[in-house]
PDB file of C-alpha atoms in Angstrom:
ATOM      1  CA  MET W  10     -26.200 -41.688  59.863  1.00 47.00           C
ATOM      2  CA  ASP W  11     -26.646 -38.930  62.369  1.00 53.00           C
ATOM      3  CA  PHE W  12     -28.225 -35.974  60.569  1.00 54.00           C
ATOM      4  CA  LEU W  13     -25.815 -33.407  62.000  1.00 56.00           C
ATOM      5  CA  ARG W  14     -22.854 -35.651  61.248  1.00 59.00           C
ATOM      6  CA  GLY W  15     -24.002 -35.840  57.632  1.00 58.00           C
ATOM      7  CA  PHE W  16     -24.081 -32.066  57.468  1.00 61.00           C
ATOM      8  CA  THR W  17     -20.623 -31.743  59.047  1.00 67.00           C
ATOM      9  CA  ASP W  18     -19.324 -34.337  56.542  1.00 69.00           C
ATOM     10  CA  ILE W  19     -20.248 -32.059  53.636  1.00 70.00           C
ATOM     11  CA  VAL W  20     -18.738 -29.051  55.442  1.00 74.00           C
ATOM     12  CA  ASP W  21     -15.477 -31.003  55.918  1.00 77.00           C
ATOM     13  CA  LYS W  22     -15.528 -32.024  52.247  1.00 76.00           C
ATOM     14  CA  ILE W  23     -16.032 -28.374  51.238  1.00 76.00           C
ATOM     15  CA  ARG W  24     -13.014 -27.398  53.353  1.00 81.00           C
ATOM     16  CA  GLU W  25     -10.970 -29.985  51.442  1.00 81.00           C
ATOM     17  CA  LYS W  26     -12.378 -29.009  48.035  1.00 77.00           C
ATOM     18  CA  PRO W  27     -13.827 -25.473  48.138  1.00 80.00           C
ATOM     19  CA  PHE W  28     -14.753 -25.670  44.444  1.00 81.00           C
ATOM     20  CA  LEU W  29     -17.635 -27.971  45.462  1.00 80.00           C
ATOM     21  CA  LEU W  30     -19.503 -24.775  46.304  1.00 84.00           C
ATOM     22  CA  VAL W  31     -19.194 -23.478  42.729  1.00 86.00           C
ATOM     23  CA  PRO W  32     -22.378 -25.169  41.349  1.00 88.00           C
ATOM     24  CA  SER W  33     -24.572 -23.993  44.235  1.00 88.00           C
ATOM     25  CA  LEU W  34     -23.106 -20.475  44.210  1.00 90.00           C
ATOM     26  CA  LEU W  35     -23.634 -20.261  40.436  1.00 91.00           C
ATOM     27  CA  VAL W  36     -27.285 -21.221  40.907  1.00 90.00           C
ATOM     28  CA  ILE W  37     -27.700 -18.552  43.576  1.00 91.00           C
ATOM     29  CA  VAL W  38     -26.052 -15.888  41.384  1.00 92.00           C
ATOM     30  CA  VAL W  39     -28.240 -16.819  38.391  1.00 90.00           C
ATOM     31  CA  ALA W  40     -31.349 -16.832  40.609  1.00 88.00           C
ATOM     32  CA  LEU W  41     -30.394 -13.401  41.941  1.00 89.00           C
ATOM     33  CA  ILE W  42     -29.937 -12.075  38.391  1.00 90.00           C
ATOM     34  CA  PHE W  43     -33.354 -13.482  37.403  1.00 83.00           C
ATOM     35  CA  ASP W  44     -34.930 -11.798  40.414  1.00 83.00           C
ATOM     36  CA  LEU W  45     -33.275  -8.464  39.611  1.00 85.00           C
ATOM     37  CA  VAL W  46     -34.469  -8.690  35.995  1.00 81.00           C
ATOM     38  CA  PHE W  47     -37.922  -9.677  37.198  1.00 76.00           C
ATOM     39  CA  TYR W  48     -38.237  -6.764  39.624  1.00 75.00           C
ATOM     40  CA  ALA W  49     -36.819  -4.303  37.091  1.00 76.00           C
ATOM     41  CA  ALA W  50     -39.261  -5.504  34.417  1.00 70.00           C
ATOM     42  CA  ARG W  51     -42.161  -5.432  36.823  1.00 65.00           C
ATOM     43  CA  GLY W  52     -41.655  -1.794  37.696  1.00 62.00           C
ATOM     44  CA  SER W  53     -44.062  -0.272  40.129  1.00 54.00           C
ATOM     45  CA  SER W  54     -47.335  -1.089  38.369  1.00 56.00           C
ATOM     46  CA  PHE W  55     -49.336  -4.300  38.330  1.00 54.00           C
ATOM     47  CA  GLU W  56     -51.218  -3.535  35.113  1.00 62.00           C
ATOM     48  CA  ASN W  57     -50.129  -6.729  33.374  1.00 68.00           C
ATOM     49  CA  PHE W  58     -50.807  -9.232  36.159  1.00 67.00           C
ATOM     50  CA  TYR W  59     -50.764 -12.292  33.886  1.00 71.00           C
ATOM     51  CA  GLY W  60     -47.436 -11.337  32.350  1.00 70.00           C
ATOM     52  CA  PHE W  61     -46.106 -10.800  35.873  1.00 73.00           C
ATOM     53  CA  ALA W  62     -47.365 -14.233  36.998  1.00 77.00           C
ATOM     54  CA  GLU W  63     -45.994 -15.973  33.878  1.00 81.00           C
ATOM     55  CA  MET W  64     -42.551 -14.461  34.329  1.00 80.00           C
ATOM     56  CA  LEU W  65     -42.545 -15.411  38.022  1.00 81.00           C
ATOM     57  CA  PHE W  66     -43.523 -18.987  37.125  1.00 88.00           C
ATOM     58  CA  ILE W  67     -40.894 -19.310  34.366  1.00 88.00           C
ATOM     59  CA  PHE W  68     -38.121 -17.922  36.572  1.00 86.00           C
ATOM     60  CA  GLY W  69     -39.171 -20.327  39.337  1.00 88.00           C
ATOM     61  CA  VAL W  70     -38.942 -23.274  36.935  1.00 91.00           C
ATOM     62  CA  ILE W  71     -35.467 -22.204  35.814  1.00 91.00           C
ATOM     63  CA  LYS W  72     -34.255 -21.663  39.402  1.00 90.00           C
ATOM     64  CA  TRP W  73     -35.298 -25.145  40.491  1.00 90.00           C
ATOM     65  CA  ALA W  74     -34.008 -26.706  37.261  1.00 92.00           C
ATOM     66  CA  LEU W  75     -30.633 -25.134  37.973  1.00 92.00           C
ATOM     67  CA  ALA W  76     -30.773 -26.398  41.575  1.00 91.00           C
ATOM     68  CA  PHE W  77     -31.451 -29.980  40.417  1.00 92.00           C
ATOM     69  CA  THR W  78     -28.628 -29.688  37.867  1.00 91.00           C
ATOM     70  CA  ALA W  79     -26.281 -28.281  40.537  1.00 91.00           C
ATOM     71  CA  VAL W  80     -26.957 -31.334  42.705  1.00 90.00           C
ATOM     72  CA  GLY W  81     -25.967 -33.565  39.793  1.00 88.00           C
ATOM     73  CA  LEU W  82     -22.852 -31.534  39.051  1.00 87.00           C
ATOM     74  CA  THR W  83     -21.780 -31.456  42.714  1.00 86.00           C
ATOM     75  CA  VAL W  84     -22.243 -35.222  43.034  1.00 85.00           C
ATOM     76  CA  TYR W  85     -20.245 -35.643  39.825  1.00 84.00           C
ATOM     77  CA  ILE W  86     -17.404 -33.545  41.280  1.00 82.00           C
ATOM     78  CA  ILE W  87     -17.475 -35.376  44.635  1.00 80.00           C
ATOM     79  CA  SER W  88     -17.132 -38.723  42.871  1.00 77.00           C
ATOM     80  CA  ASP W  89     -13.759 -37.443  41.554  1.00 73.00           C
ATOM     81  CA  ARG W  90     -14.698 -37.709  37.902  1.00 73.00           C
ATOM     82  CA  LYS W  91     -13.118 -35.340  35.427  1.00 73.00           C
ATOM     83  CA  ILE W  92     -15.603 -33.224  33.513  1.00 73.00           C
ATOM     84  CA  THR W  93     -14.927 -33.578  29.794  1.00 75.00           C
ATOM     85  CA  LEU W  94     -16.561 -32.240  26.644  1.00 75.00           C
ATOM     86  CA  LYS W  95     -18.448 -35.534  26.334  1.00 75.00           C
ATOM     87  CA  ASP W  96     -20.021 -34.859  29.736  1.00 76.00           C
ATOM     88  CA  SER W  97     -21.500 -31.578  28.486  1.00 78.00           C
ATOM     89  CA  ARG W  98     -24.170 -33.569  26.614  1.00 81.00           C
ATOM     90  CA  PHE W  99     -24.958 -35.472  29.823  1.00 83.00           C
ATOM     91  CA  PHE W 100     -25.350 -32.226  31.780  1.00 83.00           C
ATOM     92  CA  PHE W 101     -27.451 -30.687  29.016  1.00 85.00           C
ATOM     93  CA  ASN W 102     -29.779 -33.706  29.235  1.00 85.00           C
ATOM     94  CA  LEU W 103     -29.783 -33.440  33.021  1.00 87.00           C
ATOM     95  CA  PHE W 104     -30.706 -29.760  32.769  1.00 90.00           C
ATOM     96  CA  ALA W 105     -33.475 -30.528  30.244  1.00 89.00           C
ATOM     97  CA  PHE W 106     -34.953 -33.129  32.576  1.00 90.00           C
ATOM     98  CA  SER W 107     -34.479 -30.741  35.500  1.00 92.00           C
ATOM     99  CA  VAL W 108     -36.603 -28.179  33.638  1.00 93.00           C
ATOM    100  CA  PHE W 109     -39.307 -30.847  33.426  1.00 92.00           C
ATOM    101  CA  MET W 110     -39.023 -31.474  37.186  1.00 92.00           C
ATOM    102  CA  GLY W 111     -38.918 -27.732  37.939  1.00 92.00           C
ATOM    103  CA  PHE W 112     -42.065 -27.227  35.853  1.00 95.00           C
ATOM    104  CA  PHE W 113     -44.032 -29.803  37.835  1.00 93.00           C
ATOM    105  CA  LEU W 114     -42.622 -28.522  41.102  1.00 91.00           C
ATOM    106  CA  MET W 115     -43.792 -24.989  40.316  1.00 92.00           C
ATOM    107  CA  ILE W 116     -47.203 -26.294  39.157  1.00 93.00           C
ATOM    108  CA  GLY W 117     -47.526 -28.160  42.445  1.00 91.00           C
ATOM    109  CA  PHE W 118     -46.622 -25.171  44.610  1.00 87.00           C
ATOM    110  CA  THR W 119     -48.856 -22.878  42.530  1.00 88.00           C
ATOM    111  CA  VAL W 120     -51.889 -25.141  42.991  1.00 91.00           C
ATOM    112  CA  HIS W 121     -51.301 -25.948  46.677  1.00 89.00           C
ATOM    113  CA  VAL W 122     -48.330 -26.252  49.019  1.00 84.00           C
ATOM    114  CA  LEU W 123     -49.138 -29.887  49.849  1.00 88.00           C
ATOM    115  CA  LEU W 124     -49.188 -30.829  46.158  1.00 90.00           C
ATOM    116  CA  GLY W 125     -45.848 -29.058  45.747  1.00 88.00           C
ATOM    117  CA  LEU W 126     -44.439 -31.025  48.690  1.00 88.00           C
ATOM    118  CA  ILE W 127     -45.646 -34.295  47.164  1.00 90.00           C
ATOM    119  CA  PHE W 128     -44.038 -33.461  43.809  1.00 90.00           C
ATOM    120  CA  PHE W 129     -40.836 -32.374  45.561  1.00 90.00           C
ATOM    121  CA  PHE W 130     -40.849 -35.643  47.525  1.00 89.00           C
ATOM    122  CA  PHE W 131     -40.904 -37.635  44.258  1.00 88.00           C
ATOM    123  CA  MET W 132     -37.982 -35.578  42.862  1.00 90.00           C
ATOM    124  CA  LEU W 133     -35.783 -35.205  45.928  1.00 88.00           C
ATOM    125  CA  TYR W 134     -32.914 -37.569  45.059  1.00 88.00           C
ATOM    126  CA  VAL W 135     -33.538 -37.999  41.312  1.00 89.00           C
ATOM    127  CA  PRO W 136     -30.431 -35.990  40.214  1.00 89.00           C
ATOM    128  CA  ILE W 137     -28.237 -38.418  42.197  1.00 86.00           C
ATOM    129  CA  TRP W 138     -29.758 -41.370  40.334  1.00 87.00           C
ATOM    130  CA  PHE W 139     -28.996 -39.767  36.976  1.00 86.00           C
ATOM    131  CA  VAL W 140     -25.358 -39.166  37.892  1.00 84.00           C
ATOM    132  CA  LYS W 141     -24.865 -42.642  39.369  1.00 82.00           C
ATOM    133  CA  ASN W 142     -26.447 -44.416  36.385  1.00 82.00           C
ATOM    134  CA  GLU W 143     -25.628 -41.942  33.597  1.00 75.00           C
ATOM    135  CA  ARG W 144     -28.892 -42.607  31.815  1.00 75.00           C
ATOM    136  CA  PHE W 145     -32.212 -40.852  31.641  1.00 73.00           C
ATOM    137  CA  ASP W 146     -35.045 -43.171  32.519  1.00 78.00           C
ATOM    138  CA  ALA W 147     -37.583 -41.113  34.426  1.00 81.00           C
ATOM    139  CA  ILE W 148     -39.654 -44.037  35.711  1.00 85.00           C
ATOM    140  CA  ASP W 149     -36.601 -45.855  37.107  1.00 88.00           C
ATOM    141  CA  ALA W 150     -35.325 -42.597  38.615  1.00 87.00           C
ATOM    142  CA  PHE W 151     -38.592 -41.884  40.440  1.00 88.00           C
ATOM    143  CA  LYS W 152     -38.858 -45.515  41.599  1.00 89.00           C
ATOM    144  CA  TRP W 153     -35.291 -45.414  42.936  1.00 87.00           C
ATOM    145  CA  ASN W 154     -36.044 -42.108  44.695  1.00 87.00           C
ATOM    146  CA  ILE W 155     -39.021 -43.622  46.561  1.00 88.00           C
ATOM    147  CA  PHE W 156     -37.142 -46.852  47.341  1.00 88.00           C
ATOM    148  CA  PHE W 157     -34.154 -44.864  48.602  1.00 84.00           C
ATOM    149  CA  ILE W 158     -36.268 -42.600  50.827  1.00 84.00           C
ATOM    150  CA  PHE W 159     -38.083 -45.480  52.538  1.00 84.00           C
ATOM    151  CA  GLN W 160     -34.925 -47.347  53.525  1.00 79.00           C
ATOM    152  CA  GLY W 161     -34.557 -47.065  57.279  1.00 68.00           C
ATOM    153  CA  ILE W 162     -34.244 -43.608  58.810  1.00 66.00           C
ATOM    154  CA  ARG W 163     -33.836 -41.882  55.421  1.00 73.00           C
ATOM    155  CA  SER W 164     -37.535 -40.983  55.330  1.00 78.00           C
ATOM    156  CA  ALA W 165     -36.960 -38.753  58.382  1.00 78.00           C
ATOM    157  CA  TYR W 166     -34.070 -37.030  56.583  1.00 80.00           C
ATOM    158  CA  ALA W 167     -36.199 -36.602  53.464  1.00 83.00           C
ATOM    159  CA  PHE W 168     -38.932 -35.024  55.602  1.00 85.00           C
ATOM    160  CA  ILE W 169     -36.418 -32.628  57.205  1.00 83.00           C
ATOM    161  CA  ILE W 170     -35.053 -31.642  53.787  1.00 85.00           C
ATOM    162  CA  LEU W 171     -38.564 -31.122  52.373  1.00 87.00           C
ATOM    163  CA  VAL W 172     -39.902 -29.088  55.262  1.00 87.00           C
ATOM    164  CA  GLY W 173     -36.646 -27.176  55.785  1.00 86.00           C
ATOM    165  CA  THR W 174     -36.457 -26.208  52.118  1.00 88.00           C
ATOM    166  CA  VAL W 175     -40.081 -25.074  51.995  1.00 86.00           C
ATOM    167  CA  LEU W 176     -39.819 -23.129  55.262  1.00 89.00           C
ATOM    168  CA  LEU W 177     -36.665 -21.372  54.069  1.00 89.00           C
ATOM    169  CA  THR W 178     -38.509 -20.125  50.964  1.00 85.00           C
ATOM    170  CA  LEU W 179     -40.830 -18.193  53.296  1.00 87.00           C
ATOM    171  CA  ILE W 180     -38.025 -15.921  54.520  1.00 88.00           C
ATOM    172  CA  PRO W 181     -38.463 -12.554  52.785  1.00 83.00           C
ATOM    173  CA  TYR W 182     -35.898 -11.542  50.133  1.00 82.00           C
ATOM    174  CA  VAL W 183     -33.300 -14.295  50.739  1.00 88.00           C
ATOM    175  CA  GLY W 184     -35.497 -17.342  51.326  1.00 87.00           C
ATOM    176  CA  ILE W 185     -35.264 -18.928  47.878  1.00 86.00           C
ATOM    177  CA  TYR W 186     -31.472 -18.603  47.849  1.00 89.00           C
ATOM    178  CA  LEU W 187     -31.154 -20.196  51.296  1.00 90.00           C
ATOM    179  CA  ALA W 188     -33.602 -22.949  50.310  1.00 89.00           C
ATOM    180  CA  ILE W 189     -31.646 -23.836  47.167  1.00 89.00           C
ATOM    181  CA  PHE W 190     -28.343 -23.846  49.061  1.00 88.00           C
ATOM    182  CA  PHE W 191     -29.839 -25.959  51.887  1.00 87.00           C
ATOM    183  CA  TYR W 192     -31.329 -28.436  49.387  1.00 88.00           C
ATOM    184  CA  ILE W 193     -28.092 -28.863  47.424  1.00 88.00           C
ATOM    185  CA  LEU W 194     -25.915 -29.322  50.523  1.00 85.00           C
ATOM    186  CA  LEU W 195     -28.174 -31.847  52.234  1.00 84.00           C
ATOM    187  CA  ILE W 196     -28.832 -33.925  49.124  1.00 85.00           C
ATOM    188  CA  VAL W 197     -25.091 -34.076  48.439  1.00 83.00           C
ATOM    189  CA  SER W 198     -24.380 -35.066  52.060  1.00 81.00           C
ATOM    190  CA  THR W 199     -26.851 -37.938  51.601  1.00 77.00           C
ATOM    191  CA  TYR W 200     -24.948 -39.051  48.512  1.00 74.00           C
ATOM    192  CA  MET W 201     -21.687 -38.982  50.474  1.00 75.00           C
ATOM    193  CA  HIS W 202     -23.301 -41.217  53.095  1.00 71.00           C
ATOM    194  CA  ILE W 203     -24.395 -43.715  50.416  1.00 67.00           C
ATOM    195  CA  GLU W 204     -20.826 -43.913  49.145  1.00 68.00           C
ATOM    196  CA  GLU W 205     -19.443 -44.381  52.673  1.00 69.00           C
ATOM    197  CA  GLU W 206     -21.805 -47.318  53.269  1.00 65.00           C
ATOM    198  CA  LYS W 207     -20.431 -49.226  50.251  1.00 60.00           C
TER     199      LYS W 207
END
């Protein structure tokens, strides 16, 4: 799969079904609200540095948990499944596991960028596995993620997604929103490619 073709595939799919953007836009809106609350609560003083750092960490975990959940929801929508009340339990479980992944991702990036990249690498395609298999087995999900990445040229795409996402977070003010949007779109385009190959 040509990388640019994969990206244009998702753009074409969004033109057909604009509501595919709803999960990623919801994540961005929620992340923006968290940031506004965070900056309002912080005020202009740094007297309570630890409280400031804790709130920043918690909001980061929630942002990435929502991004992982949005990937799952977008893949669910693309596969033309109807979302029912029964599925709400599935998405609650996906969100709970996404909080777990977001926690380790934030720990990794807090300790060192390379550790964060390694953790992100192990979690990159995990939401797709959960949606495809509709079960929550973390070990199988992480194994599938690694197996999937090292099939052919996909490791190059995984590297582009990892580095692109991390570099986008460095852009002042809007970086995290662009990174989340970039991550969701490219992971979903990979899923579309998997389905086309079948």
